[in-house]
Short mmCIF file of C-alpha atoms and ligand atoms in Angstrom, two decimals:
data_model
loop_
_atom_site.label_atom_id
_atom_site.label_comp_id
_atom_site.label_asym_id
_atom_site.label_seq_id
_atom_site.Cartn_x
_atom_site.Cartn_y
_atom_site.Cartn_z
CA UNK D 1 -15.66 14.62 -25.87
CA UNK D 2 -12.32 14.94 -24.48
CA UNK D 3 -11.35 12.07 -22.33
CA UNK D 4 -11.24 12.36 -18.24
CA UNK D 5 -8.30 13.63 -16.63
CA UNK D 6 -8.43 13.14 -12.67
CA UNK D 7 -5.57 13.84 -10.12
CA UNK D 8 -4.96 11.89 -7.05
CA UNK D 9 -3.33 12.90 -4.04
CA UNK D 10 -1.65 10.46 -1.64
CA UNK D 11 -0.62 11.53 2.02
CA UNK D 12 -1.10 9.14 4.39
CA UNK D 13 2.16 8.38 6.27
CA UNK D 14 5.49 8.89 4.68
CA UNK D 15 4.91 9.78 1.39
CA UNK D 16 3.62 12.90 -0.64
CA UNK D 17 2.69 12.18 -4.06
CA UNK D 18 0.83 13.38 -6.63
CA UNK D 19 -0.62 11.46 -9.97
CA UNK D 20 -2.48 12.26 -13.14
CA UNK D 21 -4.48 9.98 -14.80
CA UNK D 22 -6.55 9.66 -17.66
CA UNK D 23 -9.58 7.65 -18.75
CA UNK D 24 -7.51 5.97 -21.26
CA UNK D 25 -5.39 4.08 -18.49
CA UNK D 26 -2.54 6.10 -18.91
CA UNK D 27 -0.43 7.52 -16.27
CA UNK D 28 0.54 11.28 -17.46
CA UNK D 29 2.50 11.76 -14.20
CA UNK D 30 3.44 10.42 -10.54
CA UNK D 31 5.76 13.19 -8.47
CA UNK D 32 6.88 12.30 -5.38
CA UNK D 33 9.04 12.73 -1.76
CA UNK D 34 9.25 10.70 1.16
CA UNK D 35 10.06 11.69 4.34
CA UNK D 36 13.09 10.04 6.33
CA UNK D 37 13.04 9.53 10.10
CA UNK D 38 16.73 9.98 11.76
CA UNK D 39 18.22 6.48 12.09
CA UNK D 40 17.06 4.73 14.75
CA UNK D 41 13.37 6.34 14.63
CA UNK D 42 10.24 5.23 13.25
CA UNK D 43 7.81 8.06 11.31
CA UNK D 44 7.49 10.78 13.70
CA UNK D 45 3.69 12.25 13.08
CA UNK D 46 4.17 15.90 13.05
CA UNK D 47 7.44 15.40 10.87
CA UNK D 48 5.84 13.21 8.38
CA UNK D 49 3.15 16.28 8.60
CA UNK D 50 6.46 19.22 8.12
CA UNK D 51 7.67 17.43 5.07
CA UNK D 52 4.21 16.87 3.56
CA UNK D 53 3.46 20.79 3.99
CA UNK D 54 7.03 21.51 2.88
CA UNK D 55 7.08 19.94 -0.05
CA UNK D 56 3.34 19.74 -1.45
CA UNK D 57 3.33 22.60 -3.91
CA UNK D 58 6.32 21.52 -5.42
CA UNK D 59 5.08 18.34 -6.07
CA UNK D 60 2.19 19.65 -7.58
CA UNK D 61 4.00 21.58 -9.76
CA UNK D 62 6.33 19.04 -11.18
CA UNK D 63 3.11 16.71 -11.43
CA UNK D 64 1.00 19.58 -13.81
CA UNK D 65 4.68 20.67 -15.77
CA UNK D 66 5.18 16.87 -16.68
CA UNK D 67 1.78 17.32 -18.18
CA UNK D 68 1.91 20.58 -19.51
CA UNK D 69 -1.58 21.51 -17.95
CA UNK D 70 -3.14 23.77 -15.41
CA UNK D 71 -5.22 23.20 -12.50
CA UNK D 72 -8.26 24.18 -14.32
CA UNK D 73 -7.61 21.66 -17.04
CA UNK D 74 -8.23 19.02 -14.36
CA UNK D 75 -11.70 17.20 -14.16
CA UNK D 76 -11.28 15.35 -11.06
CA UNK D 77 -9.80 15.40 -8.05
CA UNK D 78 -9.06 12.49 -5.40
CA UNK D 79 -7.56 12.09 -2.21
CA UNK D 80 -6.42 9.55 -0.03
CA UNK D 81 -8.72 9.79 3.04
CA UNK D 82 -7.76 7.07 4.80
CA UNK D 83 -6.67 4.93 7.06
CA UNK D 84 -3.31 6.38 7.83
CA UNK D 85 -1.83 9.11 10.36
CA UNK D 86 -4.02 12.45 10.82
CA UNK D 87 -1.21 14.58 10.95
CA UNK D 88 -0.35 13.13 7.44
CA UNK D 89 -3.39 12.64 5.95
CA UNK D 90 -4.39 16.40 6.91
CA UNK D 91 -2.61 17.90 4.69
CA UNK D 92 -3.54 15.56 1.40
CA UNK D 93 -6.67 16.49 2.44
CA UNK D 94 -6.70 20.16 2.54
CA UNK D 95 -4.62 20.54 -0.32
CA UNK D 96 -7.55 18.59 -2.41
CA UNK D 97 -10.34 20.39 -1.17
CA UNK D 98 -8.42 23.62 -1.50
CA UNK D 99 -8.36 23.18 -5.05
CA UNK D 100 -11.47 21.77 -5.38
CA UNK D 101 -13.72 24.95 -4.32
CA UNK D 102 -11.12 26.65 -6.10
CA UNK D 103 -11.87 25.72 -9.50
CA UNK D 104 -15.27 23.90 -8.71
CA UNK D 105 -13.99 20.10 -9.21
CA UNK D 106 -15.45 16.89 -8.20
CA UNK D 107 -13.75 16.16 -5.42
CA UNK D 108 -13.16 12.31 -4.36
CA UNK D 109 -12.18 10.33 -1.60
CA UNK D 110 -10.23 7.27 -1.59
CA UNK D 111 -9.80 4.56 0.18
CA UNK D 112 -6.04 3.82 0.46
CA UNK D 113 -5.93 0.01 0.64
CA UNK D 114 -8.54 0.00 -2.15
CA UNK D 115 -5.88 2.12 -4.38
CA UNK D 116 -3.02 -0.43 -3.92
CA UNK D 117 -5.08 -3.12 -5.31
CA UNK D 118 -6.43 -1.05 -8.33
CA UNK D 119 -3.53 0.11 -9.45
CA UNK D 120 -1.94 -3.72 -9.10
CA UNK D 121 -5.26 -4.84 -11.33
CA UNK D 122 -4.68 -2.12 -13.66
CA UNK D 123 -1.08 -2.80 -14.24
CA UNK D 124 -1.78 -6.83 -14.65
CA UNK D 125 -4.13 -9.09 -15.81
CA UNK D 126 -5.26 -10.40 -12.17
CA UNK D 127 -8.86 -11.53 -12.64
CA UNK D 128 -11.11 -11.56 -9.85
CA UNK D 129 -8.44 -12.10 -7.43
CA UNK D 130 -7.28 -12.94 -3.90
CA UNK D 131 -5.78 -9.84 -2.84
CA UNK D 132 -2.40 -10.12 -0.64
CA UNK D 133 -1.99 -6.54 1.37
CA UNK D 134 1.20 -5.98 2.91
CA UNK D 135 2.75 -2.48 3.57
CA UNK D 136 3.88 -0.69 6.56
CA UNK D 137 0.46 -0.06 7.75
CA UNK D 138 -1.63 -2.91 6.99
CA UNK D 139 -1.43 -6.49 6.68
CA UNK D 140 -4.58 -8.13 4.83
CA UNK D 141 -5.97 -11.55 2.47
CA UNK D 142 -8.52 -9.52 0.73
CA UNK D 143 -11.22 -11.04 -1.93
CA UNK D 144 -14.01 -9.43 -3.79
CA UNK D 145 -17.79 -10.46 -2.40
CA UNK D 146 -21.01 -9.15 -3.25
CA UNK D 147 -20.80 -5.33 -3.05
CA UNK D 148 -17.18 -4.89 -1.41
CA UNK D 149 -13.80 -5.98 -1.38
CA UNK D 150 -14.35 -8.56 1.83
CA UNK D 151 -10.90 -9.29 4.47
CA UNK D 152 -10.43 -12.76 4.96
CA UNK D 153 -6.99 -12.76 7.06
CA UNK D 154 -5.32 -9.86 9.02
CA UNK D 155 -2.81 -9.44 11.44
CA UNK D 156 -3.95 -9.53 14.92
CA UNK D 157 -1.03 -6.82 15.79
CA UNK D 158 1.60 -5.42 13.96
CA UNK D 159 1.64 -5.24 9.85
CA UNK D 160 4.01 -7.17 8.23
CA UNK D 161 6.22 -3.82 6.60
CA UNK D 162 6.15 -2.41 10.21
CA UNK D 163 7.37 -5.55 11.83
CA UNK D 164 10.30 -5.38 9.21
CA UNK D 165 11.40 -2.10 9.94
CA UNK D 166 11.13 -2.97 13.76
CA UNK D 167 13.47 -6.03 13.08
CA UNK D 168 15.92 -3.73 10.81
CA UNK D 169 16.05 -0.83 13.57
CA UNK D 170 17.22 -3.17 16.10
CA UNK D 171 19.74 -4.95 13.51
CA UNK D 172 21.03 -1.07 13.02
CA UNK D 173 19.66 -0.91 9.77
CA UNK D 174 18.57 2.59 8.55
CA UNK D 175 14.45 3.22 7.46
CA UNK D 176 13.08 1.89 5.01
CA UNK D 177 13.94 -1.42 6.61
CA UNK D 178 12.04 -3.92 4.27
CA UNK D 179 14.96 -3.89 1.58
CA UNK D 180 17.72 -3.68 3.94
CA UNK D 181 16.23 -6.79 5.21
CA UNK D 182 16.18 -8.68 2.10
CA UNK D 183 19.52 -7.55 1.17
CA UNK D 184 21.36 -8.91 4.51
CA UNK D 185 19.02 -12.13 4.54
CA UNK D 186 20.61 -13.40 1.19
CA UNK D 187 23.80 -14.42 2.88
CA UNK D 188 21.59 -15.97 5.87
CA UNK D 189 21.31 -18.90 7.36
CA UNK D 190 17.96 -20.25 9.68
CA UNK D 191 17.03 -19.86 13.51
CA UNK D 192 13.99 -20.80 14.83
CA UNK D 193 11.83 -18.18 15.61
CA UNK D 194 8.24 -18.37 16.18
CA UNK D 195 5.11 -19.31 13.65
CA UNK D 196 2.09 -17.81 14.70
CA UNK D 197 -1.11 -17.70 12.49
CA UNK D 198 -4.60 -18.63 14.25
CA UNK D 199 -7.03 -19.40 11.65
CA UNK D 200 -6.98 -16.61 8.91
CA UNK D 201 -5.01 -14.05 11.44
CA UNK D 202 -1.30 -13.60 11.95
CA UNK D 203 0.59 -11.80 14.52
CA UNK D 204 4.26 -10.88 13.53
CA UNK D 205 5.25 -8.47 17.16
CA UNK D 206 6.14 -12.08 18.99
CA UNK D 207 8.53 -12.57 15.94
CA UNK D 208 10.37 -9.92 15.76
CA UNK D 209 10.72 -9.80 20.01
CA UNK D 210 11.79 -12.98 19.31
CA UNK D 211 14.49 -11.72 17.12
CA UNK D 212 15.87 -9.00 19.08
CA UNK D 213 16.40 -11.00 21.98
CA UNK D 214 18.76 -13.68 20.18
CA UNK D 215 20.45 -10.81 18.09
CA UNK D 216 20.96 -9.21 21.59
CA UNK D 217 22.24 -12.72 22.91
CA UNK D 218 24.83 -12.82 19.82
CA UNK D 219 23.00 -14.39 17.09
CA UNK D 220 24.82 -13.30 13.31
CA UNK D 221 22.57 -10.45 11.72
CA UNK D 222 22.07 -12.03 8.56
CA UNK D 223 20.77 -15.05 10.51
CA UNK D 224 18.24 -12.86 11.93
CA UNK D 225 17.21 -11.22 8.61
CA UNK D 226 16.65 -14.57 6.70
CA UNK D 227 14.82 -16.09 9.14
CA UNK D 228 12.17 -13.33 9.76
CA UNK D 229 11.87 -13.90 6.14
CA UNK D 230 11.23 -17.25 5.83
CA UNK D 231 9.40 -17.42 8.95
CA UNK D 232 6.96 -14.22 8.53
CA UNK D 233 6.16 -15.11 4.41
CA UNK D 234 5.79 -18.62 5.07
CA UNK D 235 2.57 -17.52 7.63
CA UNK D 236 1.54 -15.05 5.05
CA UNK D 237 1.35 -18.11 2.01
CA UNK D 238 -0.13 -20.33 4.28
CA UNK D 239 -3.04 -18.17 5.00
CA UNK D 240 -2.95 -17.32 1.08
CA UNK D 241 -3.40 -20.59 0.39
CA UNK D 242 -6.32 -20.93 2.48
CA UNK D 243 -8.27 -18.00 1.16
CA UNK D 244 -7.63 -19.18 -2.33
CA UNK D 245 -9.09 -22.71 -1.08
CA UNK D 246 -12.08 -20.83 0.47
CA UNK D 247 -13.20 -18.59 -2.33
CA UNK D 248 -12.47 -20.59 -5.32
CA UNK D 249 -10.97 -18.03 -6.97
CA UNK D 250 -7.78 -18.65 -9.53
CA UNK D 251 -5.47 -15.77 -9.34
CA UNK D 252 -3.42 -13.98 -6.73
CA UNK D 253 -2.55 -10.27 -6.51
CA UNK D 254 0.34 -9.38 -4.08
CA UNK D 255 0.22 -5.33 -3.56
CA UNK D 256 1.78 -2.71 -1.17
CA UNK D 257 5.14 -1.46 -0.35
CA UNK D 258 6.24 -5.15 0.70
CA UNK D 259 4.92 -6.73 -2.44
CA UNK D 260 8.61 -5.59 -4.04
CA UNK D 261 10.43 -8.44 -1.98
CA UNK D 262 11.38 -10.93 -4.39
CA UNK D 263 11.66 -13.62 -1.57
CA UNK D 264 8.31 -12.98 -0.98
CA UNK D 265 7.04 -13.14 -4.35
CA UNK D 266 8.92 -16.59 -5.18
CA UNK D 267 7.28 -18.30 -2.14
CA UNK D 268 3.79 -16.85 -3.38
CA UNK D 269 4.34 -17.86 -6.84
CA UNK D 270 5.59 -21.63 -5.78
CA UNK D 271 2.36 -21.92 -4.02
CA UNK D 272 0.45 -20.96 -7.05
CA UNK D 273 2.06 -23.33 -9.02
CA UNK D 274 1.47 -26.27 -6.97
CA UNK D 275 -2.03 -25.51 -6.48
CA UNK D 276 -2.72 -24.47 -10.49
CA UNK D 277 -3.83 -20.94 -9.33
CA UNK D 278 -2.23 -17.56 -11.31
CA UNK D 279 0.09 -15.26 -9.48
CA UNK D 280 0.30 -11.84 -10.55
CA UNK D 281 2.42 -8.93 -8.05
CA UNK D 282 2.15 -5.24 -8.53
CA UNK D 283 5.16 -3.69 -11.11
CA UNK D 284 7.50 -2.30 -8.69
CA UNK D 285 6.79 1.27 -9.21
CA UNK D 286 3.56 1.25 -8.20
CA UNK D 287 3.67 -1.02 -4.94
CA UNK D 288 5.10 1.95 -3.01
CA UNK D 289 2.25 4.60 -2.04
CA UNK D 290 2.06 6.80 -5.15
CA UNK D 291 -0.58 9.58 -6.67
CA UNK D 292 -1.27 7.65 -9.88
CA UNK D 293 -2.96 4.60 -7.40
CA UNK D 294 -5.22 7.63 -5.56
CA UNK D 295 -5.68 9.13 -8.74
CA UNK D 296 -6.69 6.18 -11.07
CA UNK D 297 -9.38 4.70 -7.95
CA UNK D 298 -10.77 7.88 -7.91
CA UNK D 299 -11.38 7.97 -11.58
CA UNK D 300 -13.45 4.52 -11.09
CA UNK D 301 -15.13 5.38 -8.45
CA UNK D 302 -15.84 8.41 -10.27
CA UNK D 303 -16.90 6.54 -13.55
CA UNK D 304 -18.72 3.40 -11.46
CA UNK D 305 -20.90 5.65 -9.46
CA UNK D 306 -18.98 4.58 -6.22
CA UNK D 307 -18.05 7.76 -5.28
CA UNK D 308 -17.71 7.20 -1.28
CA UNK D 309 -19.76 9.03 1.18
CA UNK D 310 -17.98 10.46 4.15
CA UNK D 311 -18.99 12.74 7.02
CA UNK D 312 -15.13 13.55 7.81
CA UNK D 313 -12.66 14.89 5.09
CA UNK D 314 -10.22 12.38 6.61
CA UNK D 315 -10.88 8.53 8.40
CA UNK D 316 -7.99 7.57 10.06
CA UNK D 317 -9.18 4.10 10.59
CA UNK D 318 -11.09 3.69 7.26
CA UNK D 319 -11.27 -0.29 6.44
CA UNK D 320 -11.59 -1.43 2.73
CA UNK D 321 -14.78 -3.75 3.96
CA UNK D 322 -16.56 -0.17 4.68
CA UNK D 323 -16.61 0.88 1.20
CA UNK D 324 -19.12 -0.17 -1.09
CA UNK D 325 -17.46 -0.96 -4.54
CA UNK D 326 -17.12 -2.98 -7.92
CA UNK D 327 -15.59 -5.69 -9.28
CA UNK D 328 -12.88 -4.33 -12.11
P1 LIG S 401 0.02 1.65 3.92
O1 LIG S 401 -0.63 2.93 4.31
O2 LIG S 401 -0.55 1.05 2.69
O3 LIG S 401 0.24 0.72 5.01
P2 LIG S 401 2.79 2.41 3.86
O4 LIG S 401 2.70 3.75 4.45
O5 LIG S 401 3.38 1.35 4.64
O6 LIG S 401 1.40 2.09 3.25
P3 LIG S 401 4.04 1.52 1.43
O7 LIG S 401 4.91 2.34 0.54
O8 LIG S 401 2.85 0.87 0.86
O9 LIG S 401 3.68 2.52 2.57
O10 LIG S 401 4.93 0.38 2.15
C1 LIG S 401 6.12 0.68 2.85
C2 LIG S 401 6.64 -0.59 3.51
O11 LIG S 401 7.14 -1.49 2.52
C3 LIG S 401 7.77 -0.35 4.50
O12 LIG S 401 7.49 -1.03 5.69
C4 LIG S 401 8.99 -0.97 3.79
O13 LIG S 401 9.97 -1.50 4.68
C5 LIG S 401 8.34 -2.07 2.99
N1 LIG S 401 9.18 -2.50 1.87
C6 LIG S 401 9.60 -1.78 0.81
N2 LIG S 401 10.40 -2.53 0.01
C7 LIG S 401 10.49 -3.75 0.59
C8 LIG S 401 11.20 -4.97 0.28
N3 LIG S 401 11.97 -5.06 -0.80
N4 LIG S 401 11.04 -6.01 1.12
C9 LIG S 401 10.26 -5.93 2.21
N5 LIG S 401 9.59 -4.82 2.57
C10 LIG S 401 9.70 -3.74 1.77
FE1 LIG S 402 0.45 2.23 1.29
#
């Protein structure tokens, strides 16, 4: 028997991307575009939804040319239903069940969150980990319990990628903001900002307030960027740290669009070190929102029997701790 081919459709905010997967673990393609908000703007919904429709066949295209295959060569097809934007996630959506009825595939939806960390497990040797979360959208300590992928620490208001592009848009930086950060925060030196984590939670908004007002009241720009560094990824080890002491477990996984800060990751990793645990971050390729994570999560759901029940083609505020799963 030939082996499984599924492809994966990501739309949940900024990106449109489309991956194809096989059974084998191997990653046959991941096409992609990402919508730009003017400087100075965050994602504007109904943009984010122009570009998606603009570009999506494209996309596709490129994605089934890199693979020399047609639609009906396909065995499965997954999309990311959530959480994200509706606007966004509207048109992922549609476009998979389009082609679905179309050539009567198995149609799958994913959980976003769930894809980040099963394309980070697929591309290292993380076992059984403690799952760090940080993109634009979300900000989670995530570890594997009995039936589902359990959240042990979240932020209490805005995510950690969102509360760097806040701090970047007021420093004049253009979007993405995360990278612009860690550029200008080499050459930084500290001011005190807040700290604020209560128990497990962290809240980042007070921060980067915080931050505006003293780059308003003349503080140096690089000064601003290192110190929302230090001062937002030391909150994020610290609670780390804790879930690692509360589960037991031995390895960490950093994952999302935020896992590619190498500050970031060389705070994690020092923590590991000192406490004997493992640290393992996603390749930098995948830690962005891609197809190939939508598509490879719906191949194990797919192959695990996990295949997620929903009654709406799209769940804007889908959690990972809602979805019934497997430990990879
Ligand atoms: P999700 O739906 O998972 O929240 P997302 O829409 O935020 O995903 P991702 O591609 O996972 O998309 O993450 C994008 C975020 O990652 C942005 O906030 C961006 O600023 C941040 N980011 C990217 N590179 C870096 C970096 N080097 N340092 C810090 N942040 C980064
Ligand atoms: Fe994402």
């Amino acid at each position: 028997m030939s082996k499984l081919i599924c492809l994966g459709i990501e739309s949940t905010a900024h990106t449109f991307s489309i991956g194809i997967v096989t059974e084998n673990e191997e990653i046959l393609a991941d096409e992609k575009s990402t919508y730009k908000p003017s400087l100075g703007k965050g994602i504007v919904p109904h943009e984010a939804r122009d570009h998606h429709e603009k570009v999506k066949k494209k996309i596709l295209e490129e994605a089934l040319r890199k693979v020399n295959l047609n639609l009906e060569n396909i065995d499965i097809i997954s999309y990311s239903a959530g959480p994200g934007l509706p606007p966004s996630l509207l048109v992922g959506a549609n476009f998979a069940l389009e082609f679905a009825n179309k050539y009567r595939k198995t149609l799958i939806p994913v959980n976003h969150p769930c894809a980040h960390i099963e394309i980070g497990k697929l591309k290292t040797n993380a076992k059984d980990p403690v799952l760090v979360y940080l993109s634009g959208g979300n900000t989670q300590i995530i570890a594997y319990a009995e039936g589902y992928y359990r959240i042990f620490g979240e932020t209490e208001d805005m995510p950690i990628g969102n509360a760097l592009d806040v701090a970047a848009r007021k420093l004049g930086l253009p979007m993405p903001g995360g990278p612009e950060i860690e550029k200008l925060a080499k050459k930084g030196k500290y001011v005190e900002l807040p700290y604020i984590v209560k128990g497990m939670d962290l809240s980042f908004s007070g921060i980067v307030t915080a931050a505006g007002e003293k780059f308003k009241r003349g503080a140096r720009p690089e000064d601003i960027a290192y110190s929302i560094q230090e001062t937002c990824f030391a909150m994020l080890t610290e609670v780390t740290e804790r879930a690692l002491a509360h589960t037991g477990k031995e390895d960490v996984l950093l994952v999302g669009g935020v896992a590619a800060n190498k500050r970031l990751q060389e705070m994690l990793r020092t923590m590991c070190q000192e406490r004997g645990a493992n640290f393992f971050v996603v390749p930098q390729v995948y830690s962005g929102d891609c197809g190939s994570m939508i598509a490879w999560t719906g191949l194990l759901a797919y192959k695990h029997k996990k295949i997620p029940k929903i009654k709406d083609k799209i769940l804007p505020k889908w959690r990972i701790d809602q979805v019934p799963w497997f430990q990879t």
